[in-house]
Amino acid sequence: QVQLVESGGGLVQAGGSLRLSCAASGRSFSSYAMGWFRQAPGKERVFVAAIVWSGGNTYYADSVKGRFTISRDNAKNTVYLQMNSLKPEDTAVYNCAADPRHAGSYYYTRADWYGSWGQGTQVTVSS
């Protein structure tokens, strides 16, 4: 398994941007599928974005398509989430997740599929 540490969260005004990072330690990061999820207060954790091991395929929740971009740098063992045009409803704790299995998009969007999780970073968007 890998250990994951998120960073880059903070307070931003609506319409602004943030870039989240998720640094991984451990073996074979480049073979892991990576996902971002978020959880707002009083709500369930939901899928945001995912990227396969090669970076060739990416997946997004409808709510963030066209605004968020997931990417990875396997040489730096890091996955990123670039968030633009932020809205107050994007306010949440954002967690990254990792799993070494290769599967289809159905699995990459499910929180219960991932085996490793970071501790999360808070993103707050003010109106």
N, CA and C of each residue as an Amber inpcrd file, in Angstrom:
protein
   381
   0.8300000  -1.1830000   0.0000000   0.0000000   0.0000000   0.0000000
   0.8730000   1.2450000   0.0000000   0.2280000   2.3670000  -0.3180000
   0.9310000   3.6420000  -0.3120000   0.3620000   4.5120000   0.7990000
   1.1830000   5.4440000   1.2460000   0.7380000   6.4520000   2.1970000
   0.5160000   7.7470000   1.4190000  -0.5830000   8.4120000   1.7170000
  -0.9980000   9.5800000   0.9410000  -1.1140000  10.8050000   1.8440000
  -0.6070000  11.9370000   1.3700000  -0.7030000  13.1890000   2.1070000
  -1.1780000  14.2810000   1.1580000  -2.3480000  14.8450000   1.4650000
  -2.9000000  15.9250000   0.6510000  -2.4220000  17.2900000   1.1530000
  -2.3870000  18.2360000   0.2410000  -2.0710000  19.6220000   0.5830000
  -2.6900000  20.5390000  -0.4590000  -2.6780000  21.8320000  -0.1470000
  -3.1560000  22.8070000  -1.1210000  -4.5300000  23.3690000  -0.8510000
  -5.2090000  22.8580000   0.1660000  -6.5240000  23.3950000   0.4800000
  -6.4270000  24.7860000   1.0890000  -7.5690000  25.4250000   1.2480000
  -7.5910000  26.7460000   1.8480000  -8.9030000  27.4380000   1.6050000
  -8.8960000  28.7340000   1.8670000 -10.0760000  29.5810000   1.6960000
  -9.9080000  30.3990000   0.4230000 -10.9260000  30.3830000  -0.4160000
 -10.8700000  31.1090000  -1.6800000 -12.2520000  31.6790000  -1.9750000
 -12.2880000  32.7860000  -2.6810000 -13.5650000  33.3630000  -3.0700000
 -14.1550000  32.6160000  -4.2620000 -15.4580000  32.6800000  -4.3760000
 -16.1270000  32.0790000  -5.5200000 -15.5260000  32.6150000  -6.8190000
 -15.3210000  31.7170000  -7.7660000 -14.6910000  32.0750000  -9.0210000
 -13.1840000  31.8920000  -9.0240000 -12.6140000  31.6740000  -7.8590000
 -11.1770000  31.5040000  -7.7490000 -10.7230000  30.0880000  -8.0620000
  -9.4250000  29.8690000  -7.8410000  -8.8110000  28.5790000  -8.1700000
  -7.9480000  28.0870000  -7.0170000  -7.8150000  26.7920000  -6.9490000
  -6.8920000  26.1290000  -6.0390000  -6.3460000  24.9000000  -6.7450000
  -5.1410000  24.5160000  -6.3570000  -4.6000000  23.2510000  -6.8450000
  -4.2600000  22.3800000  -5.6500000  -4.9060000  21.2420000  -5.5790000
  -4.6210000  20.2740000  -4.5320000  -3.5410000  19.3070000  -5.0180000
  -2.7180000  18.8900000  -4.0710000  -1.6990000  17.8960000  -4.3540000
  -1.8770000  16.7150000  -3.4220000  -1.5190000  15.5530000  -3.9010000
  -1.5410000  14.3390000  -3.0950000  -0.2180000  13.6220000  -3.3290000
   0.6320000  13.6600000  -2.3150000   1.9430000  13.0330000  -2.4230000
   1.8750000  11.6230000  -1.8630000   2.4320000  10.6980000  -2.6100000
   2.3850000   9.2960000  -2.2170000   3.7680000   8.7820000  -1.8810000
   3.8470000   7.9800000  -0.8690000   5.0880000   7.2890000  -0.5420000
   4.7950000   5.8010000  -0.5370000   5.8050000   5.0510000  -0.8810000
   5.5900000   3.6270000  -0.9830000   5.9820000   3.1360000  -2.3710000
   5.7820000   1.8870000  -2.5680000   6.2390000   1.2700000  -3.7960000
   5.2320000   1.3860000  -4.9270000   5.7440000   1.4970000  -6.1220000
   4.9450000   1.3190000  -7.3330000   3.7900000   2.2980000  -7.4750000
   4.0100000   3.5550000  -7.0870000   2.9530000   4.5610000  -7.2380000
   2.4540000   4.6090000  -8.6680000   3.3460000   4.4730000  -9.6130000
   2.9650000   4.6340000 -11.0200000   1.9880000   3.5790000 -11.4940000
   1.8030000   2.5220000 -10.7290000   0.8610000   1.4790000 -11.1160000
  -0.5100000   1.6540000 -10.4610000  -0.6630000   2.7000000  -9.6490000
  -1.8950000   2.8900000  -8.8890000  -2.8920000   3.7730000  -9.6400000
  -4.1500000   3.3990000  -9.5740000  -5.2180000   4.3140000  -9.9380000
  -5.4150000   5.2800000  -8.7770000  -5.6900000   6.5400000  -9.0870000
  -5.8250000   7.5700000  -8.0610000  -7.1710000   8.2630000  -8.2040000
  -7.7490000   8.5930000  -7.0760000  -9.0270000   9.2870000  -7.1030000
  -9.0590000  10.4300000  -6.1110000  -9.9210000  11.3870000  -6.3850000
 -10.2320000  12.4610000  -5.4430000 -11.7160000  12.3410000  -5.0760000
 -11.9810000  12.4680000  -3.7910000 -13.3410000  12.4680000  -3.2810000
 -13.4990000  13.6690000  -2.3550000 -14.7400000  14.0390000  -2.0870000
 -14.9610000  15.1360000  -1.1510000 -16.1710000  14.8440000  -0.2850000
 -16.1310000  15.4560000   0.8980000 -17.2310000  15.2860000   1.8430000
 -17.5400000  16.6270000   2.4850000 -18.7510000  17.0990000   2.2530000
 -19.2150000  18.3310000   2.8700000 -19.8430000  18.0010000   4.2190000
 -19.9150000  18.9850000   5.1150000 -20.4920000  18.7350000   6.4390000
 -21.9050000  18.1740000   6.3430000 -22.1420000  17.0830000   7.0460000
 -23.4560000  16.4840000   7.0710000 -23.8420000  15.7090000   5.8360000
 -22.8820000  15.5360000   4.9270000 -23.1870000  14.8290000   3.6780000
 -22.2530000  13.6410000   3.4940000 -22.6200000  12.7690000   2.5790000
 -21.7850000  11.6070000   2.3060000 -20.5910000  11.9960000   1.4350000
 -19.5790000  11.1770000   1.4990000 -18.4160000  11.3480000   0.6360000
 -18.8210000  11.0440000  -0.8030000 -18.4000000  11.9020000  -1.7160000
 -18.7610000  11.7060000  -3.1180000 -17.5380000  11.7690000  -4.0180000
 -17.6450000  11.1300000  -5.1470000 -16.5800000  11.0840000  -6.1300000
 -16.4000000  12.4430000  -6.7930000 -15.1420000  12.7980000  -7.0490000
 -14.8350000  14.0480000  -7.7500000 -14.1380000  13.7520000  -9.0770000
 -13.0170000  13.0180000  -9.0080000 -12.2460000  12.7550000 -10.2160000
 -11.3400000  11.5520000  -9.9810000 -10.9460000  10.9030000 -11.0710000
 -10.0320000   9.7680000 -10.9810000  -9.1500000   9.7330000 -12.2150000
  -7.9970000   9.0810000 -12.0510000  -7.0480000   8.9620000 -13.1470000
  -6.4060000   7.5890000 -13.0660000  -6.2490000   6.9410000 -14.2110000
  -5.6470000   5.6190000 -14.2140000  -4.1350000   5.7210000 -14.0670000
  -3.4870000   4.5860000 -13.9270000  -2.0660000   4.5570000 -13.6210000
  -1.2160000   5.3040000 -14.6350000  -1.5820000   5.2330000 -15.9030000
  -0.7810000   5.8600000 -16.9590000  -1.1330000   7.3260000 -17.1760000
  -2.2550000   7.7530000 -16.6110000  -2.7380000   9.1030000 -16.8860000
  -3.5200000   9.1940000 -18.1770000  -3.6580000   8.0710000 -18.8770000
  -4.3220000   8.0880000 -20.1690000  -5.8200000   8.2790000 -20.1030000
  -6.4260000   7.8620000 -19.0300000  -7.8760000   8.0070000 -18.8630000
  -8.1780000   8.7620000 -17.5810000  -9.1000000   9.6890000 -17.6750000
  -9.5470000  10.4400000 -16.5170000 -11.0700000  10.4040000 -16.4500000
 -11.5850000  10.5870000 -15.2600000 -13.0190000  10.5120000 -15.0210000
 -13.4040000  11.6440000 -14.0780000 -14.5790000  12.2150000 -14.3030000
 -15.0240000  13.3450000 -13.5040000 -16.5000000  13.2110000 -13.1290000
 -16.8170000  13.7240000 -11.9600000 -18.2220000  13.8910000 -11.6060000
 -18.8180000  14.9920000 -12.4800000 -20.0880000  14.8620000 -12.7970000
 -20.7320000  15.8700000 -13.6490000 -20.6260000  17.2680000 -13.0480000
 -20.6400000  17.3400000 -11.7340000 -20.6450000  18.6400000 -11.0600000
 -19.3400000  19.4110000 -11.2320000 -18.2680000  18.7300000 -11.6280000
 -16.9750000  19.4080000 -11.7470000 -16.4130000  19.3980000 -13.1600000
 -17.0860000  18.7280000 -14.0830000 -16.5950000  18.6650000 -15.4650000
 -16.4540000  20.0600000 -16.0480000 -15.3270000  20.2920000 -16.6860000
 -15.0530000  21.5800000 -17.2830000 -14.4460000  22.5870000 -16.3320000
 -14.4450000  22.2740000 -15.0430000 -13.8650000  23.1870000 -14.0430000
 -12.6470000  22.5830000 -13.3550000 -12.6640000  21.2740000 -13.1180000
 -11.5750000  20.6020000 -12.4150000 -10.7930000  19.7450000 -13.4080000
  -9.5060000  19.6100000 -13.1350000  -8.6370000  18.7510000 -13.9390000
  -7.7570000  17.9190000 -13.0290000  -7.7950000  16.6130000 -13.2180000
  -6.9180000  15.7180000 -12.4600000  -5.7260000  15.3530000 -13.3370000
  -4.5640000  15.2930000 -12.7200000  -3.3580000  14.9190000 -13.4540000
  -2.4080000  14.2420000 -12.4890000  -1.3660000  13.6340000 -13.0260000
  -0.4010000  12.9640000 -12.1640000   0.9940000  13.1160000 -12.7400000
   1.9600000  13.1010000 -11.8390000   3.3650000  13.1100000 -12.2150000
   3.9890000  11.9060000 -11.5260000   4.1400000  10.8360000 -12.2620000
   4.6290000   9.5970000 -11.6500000   6.0870000   9.7230000 -11.2100000
   6.8310000  10.6130000 -11.8210000   8.2150000  10.8220000 -11.4060000
   8.2850000  11.4790000 -10.0290000   7.2410000  12.2220000  -9.6830000
   7.1880000  12.9030000  -8.3770000   6.2440000  12.2020000  -7.4000000
   5.6810000  11.0850000  -7.8090000   4.7420000  10.3530000  -6.9420000
   3.6110000  11.2570000  -6.4460000   3.0750000  12.0620000  -7.3390000
   2.0860000  13.0590000  -6.9310000   0.9360000  13.1040000  -7.9380000
  -0.2570000  13.2500000  -7.4020000  -1.4370000  13.4920000  -8.2120000
  -1.9930000  14.8560000  -7.8310000  -2.5400000  15.5540000  -8.8140000
  -3.0120000  16.9160000  -8.6170000  -4.4980000  17.0290000  -8.9660000
  -5.1220000  18.0110000  -8.3610000  -6.4820000  18.3710000  -8.7350000
  -6.5160000  19.8850000  -8.8870000  -6.5360000  20.3340000 -10.1270000
  -6.6490000  21.7540000 -10.4110000  -8.1260000  22.1210000 -10.4160000
  -8.4800000  23.0650000  -9.5630000  -9.8800000  23.4470000  -9.4040000
 -10.0440000  24.9110000  -9.7880000 -10.7940000  25.1420000 -10.8460000
 -11.0650000  26.4950000 -11.3290000 -12.5450000  26.8230000 -11.1960000
 -12.8460000  28.0970000 -11.2840000 -14.2390000  28.5560000 -11.2130000
 -14.9540000  27.9540000 -10.0030000 -14.3090000  28.0330000  -8.8720000
 -14.8480000  27.4000000  -7.6790000 -16.1540000  28.0480000  -7.2360000
 -17.0150000  27.2060000  -6.6900000 -18.3370000  27.6290000  -6.2230000
 -18.4520000  27.3180000  -4.7300000 -19.3360000  28.0290000  -4.0300000
 -19.5250000  27.7120000  -2.5990000 -19.8860000  26.2430000  -2.3710000
 -20.5800000  25.6380000  -3.2890000 -20.9560000  24.2240000  -3.1150000
 -19.7770000  23.2590000  -3.2950000 -18.6240000  23.7690000  -3.6620000
 -17.4090000  22.9430000  -3.7060000 -16.7520000  22.8390000  -2.3320000
 -17.2650000  23.5710000  -1.3690000 -16.7150000  23.5320000  -0.0120000
 -16.8430000  22.1310000   0.5690000 -15.7130000  21.5730000   1.0150000
 -15.6990000  20.2020000   1.5280000 -14.2850000  19.8650000   1.9810000
 -14.1720000  18.7330000   2.6400000 -12.8660000  18.1140000   2.8590000
 -12.5980000  17.2160000   1.6560000 -11.4400000  17.4260000   1.0470000
 -11.0560000  16.6580000  -0.1440000 -10.0210000  15.6060000   0.2530000
 -10.2970000  14.3670000  -0.1180000  -9.3830000  13.2570000   0.1410000
  -8.9260000  12.6430000  -1.1650000  -7.6590000  12.2530000  -1.1910000
  -7.2180000  11.4420000  -2.3200000  -7.1840000   9.9790000  -1.8940000
  -7.2750000   9.1240000  -2.8830000  -7.3260000   7.6910000  -2.6480000
  -6.5280000   6.9770000  -3.7230000  -6.0490000   5.7820000  -3.3930000
  -5.2180000   5.0310000  -4.3190000  -5.5440000   3.5460000  -4.2520000
  -5.3770000   2.8810000  -5.3880000  -5.5330000   1.4290000  -5.4110000
  -4.7060000   0.8610000  -6.5630000  -4.0330000  -0.2690000  -6.3210000
  -3.1620000  -0.8170000  -7.3510000  -3.8820000  -1.6480000  -8.4170000
  -5.1460000  -1.9520000  -8.2030000  -5.8500000  -2.8020000  -9.1560000
  -6.2320000  -2.0200000 -10.4210000  -6.2410000  -2.7150000 -11.5100000
  -6.6960000  -2.1280000 -12.7750000  -8.1190000  -2.6020000 -13.0200000
  -9.0220000  -1.6430000 -13.1740000 -10.4400000  -1.9830000 -13.3150000
 -11.0930000  -0.9740000 -14.2400000 -12.3920000  -1.0260000 -14.3250000
 -13.1040000  -0.1130000 -15.1940000 -13.5960000   1.1250000 -14.4710000
 -14.1740000   2.0060000 -15.2310000 -14.5930000   3.2870000 -14.6860000
 -15.5990000   3.1420000 -13.5580000 -16.3910000   2.0760000 -13.5860000
 -17.3690000   1.8470000 -12.5130000 -16.6780000   1.8080000 -11.1590000
 -15.5170000   1.1930000 -11.1130000 -14.8140000   1.0440000  -9.8420000
 -14.0600000   2.3090000  -9.4550000 -13.4870000   2.9920000 -10.4170000
 -12.6860000   4.1690000 -10.1020000 -13.5200000   5.2730000  -9.4410000
 -14.8260000   5.2520000  -9.6530000 -15.6740000   6.2900000  -9.0870000
 -16.2830000   5.9030000  -7.7400000 -15.9370000   4.7340000  -7.2260000
 -16.5260000   4.2440000  -5.9870000 -15.5300000   4.3700000  -4.8360000
 -15.9100000   5.0350000  -3.7750000 -15.0300000   5.2050000  -2.6220000
 -14.6850000   3.8670000  -1.9920000 -15.6040000   2.9240000  -1.9860000
 -15.3520000   1.6450000  -1.3110000 -14.4070000   0.7430000  -2.0860000
 -14.0130000   1.1520000  -3.2990000 -13.0730000   0.3400000  -4.0740000
 -11.6210000   0.6220000  -3.6990000 -11.3360000   1.8180000  -3.2280000
  -9.9530000   2.2320000  -2.9810000  -9.4190000   1.6930000  -1.6540000
  -8.1750000   1.2750000  -1.6730000  -7.5840000   0.6760000  -0.4880000
  -6.8040000   1.6150000   0.4010000  -6.3370000   2.7350000  -0.1490000
  -5.5150000   3.6690000   0.6330000  -6.1160000   5.0600000   0.5430000
  -6.0700000   5.7860000   1.6570000  -6.6540000   7.1250000   1.7440000
  -5.7230000   8.0780000   2.4610000  -5.7780000   9.3380000   2.0410000
  -5.0960000  10.3830000   2.7750000  -5.9960000  10.9480000   3.8550000
  -5.4440000  11.9020000   4.6150000  -6.1800000  12.4330000   5.7640000
  -7.1280000  13.5530000   5.3790000  -6.9500000  14.1200000   4.1940000
  -7.8590000  15.1360000   3.6960000  -7.3300000  16.5500000   3.8540000
  -7.8320000  17.4410000   3.0190000  -7.5020000  18.8600000   3.0910000
  -8.7860000  19.6590000   2.8910000  -8.9430000  20.7020000   3.7070000
 -10.1750000  21.4800000   3.6880000 -10.1400000  22.5140000   2.5690000
 -11.2150000  22.5600000   1.8180000 -11.4060000  23.6020000   0.8070000
 -12.6800000  24.3630000   1.1750000 -12.5540000  25.6660000   1.3220000
 -13.6890000  26.5070000   1.6570000 -13.8180000  27.6080000   0.6070000
 -14.9810000  27.6890000  -0.0110000 -15.2280000  28.6850000  -1.0420000
 -16.2820000  29.6560000  -0.5260000 -15.8980000  30.8990000  -0.4030000
 -16.8270000  31.9220000   0.1040000 -17.5600000  32.5950000  -1.0510000
 -18.7830000  32.9950000  -0.7730000 -19.6070000  33.6290000  -1.8130000
 -19.4280000  35.1270000  -1.8410000
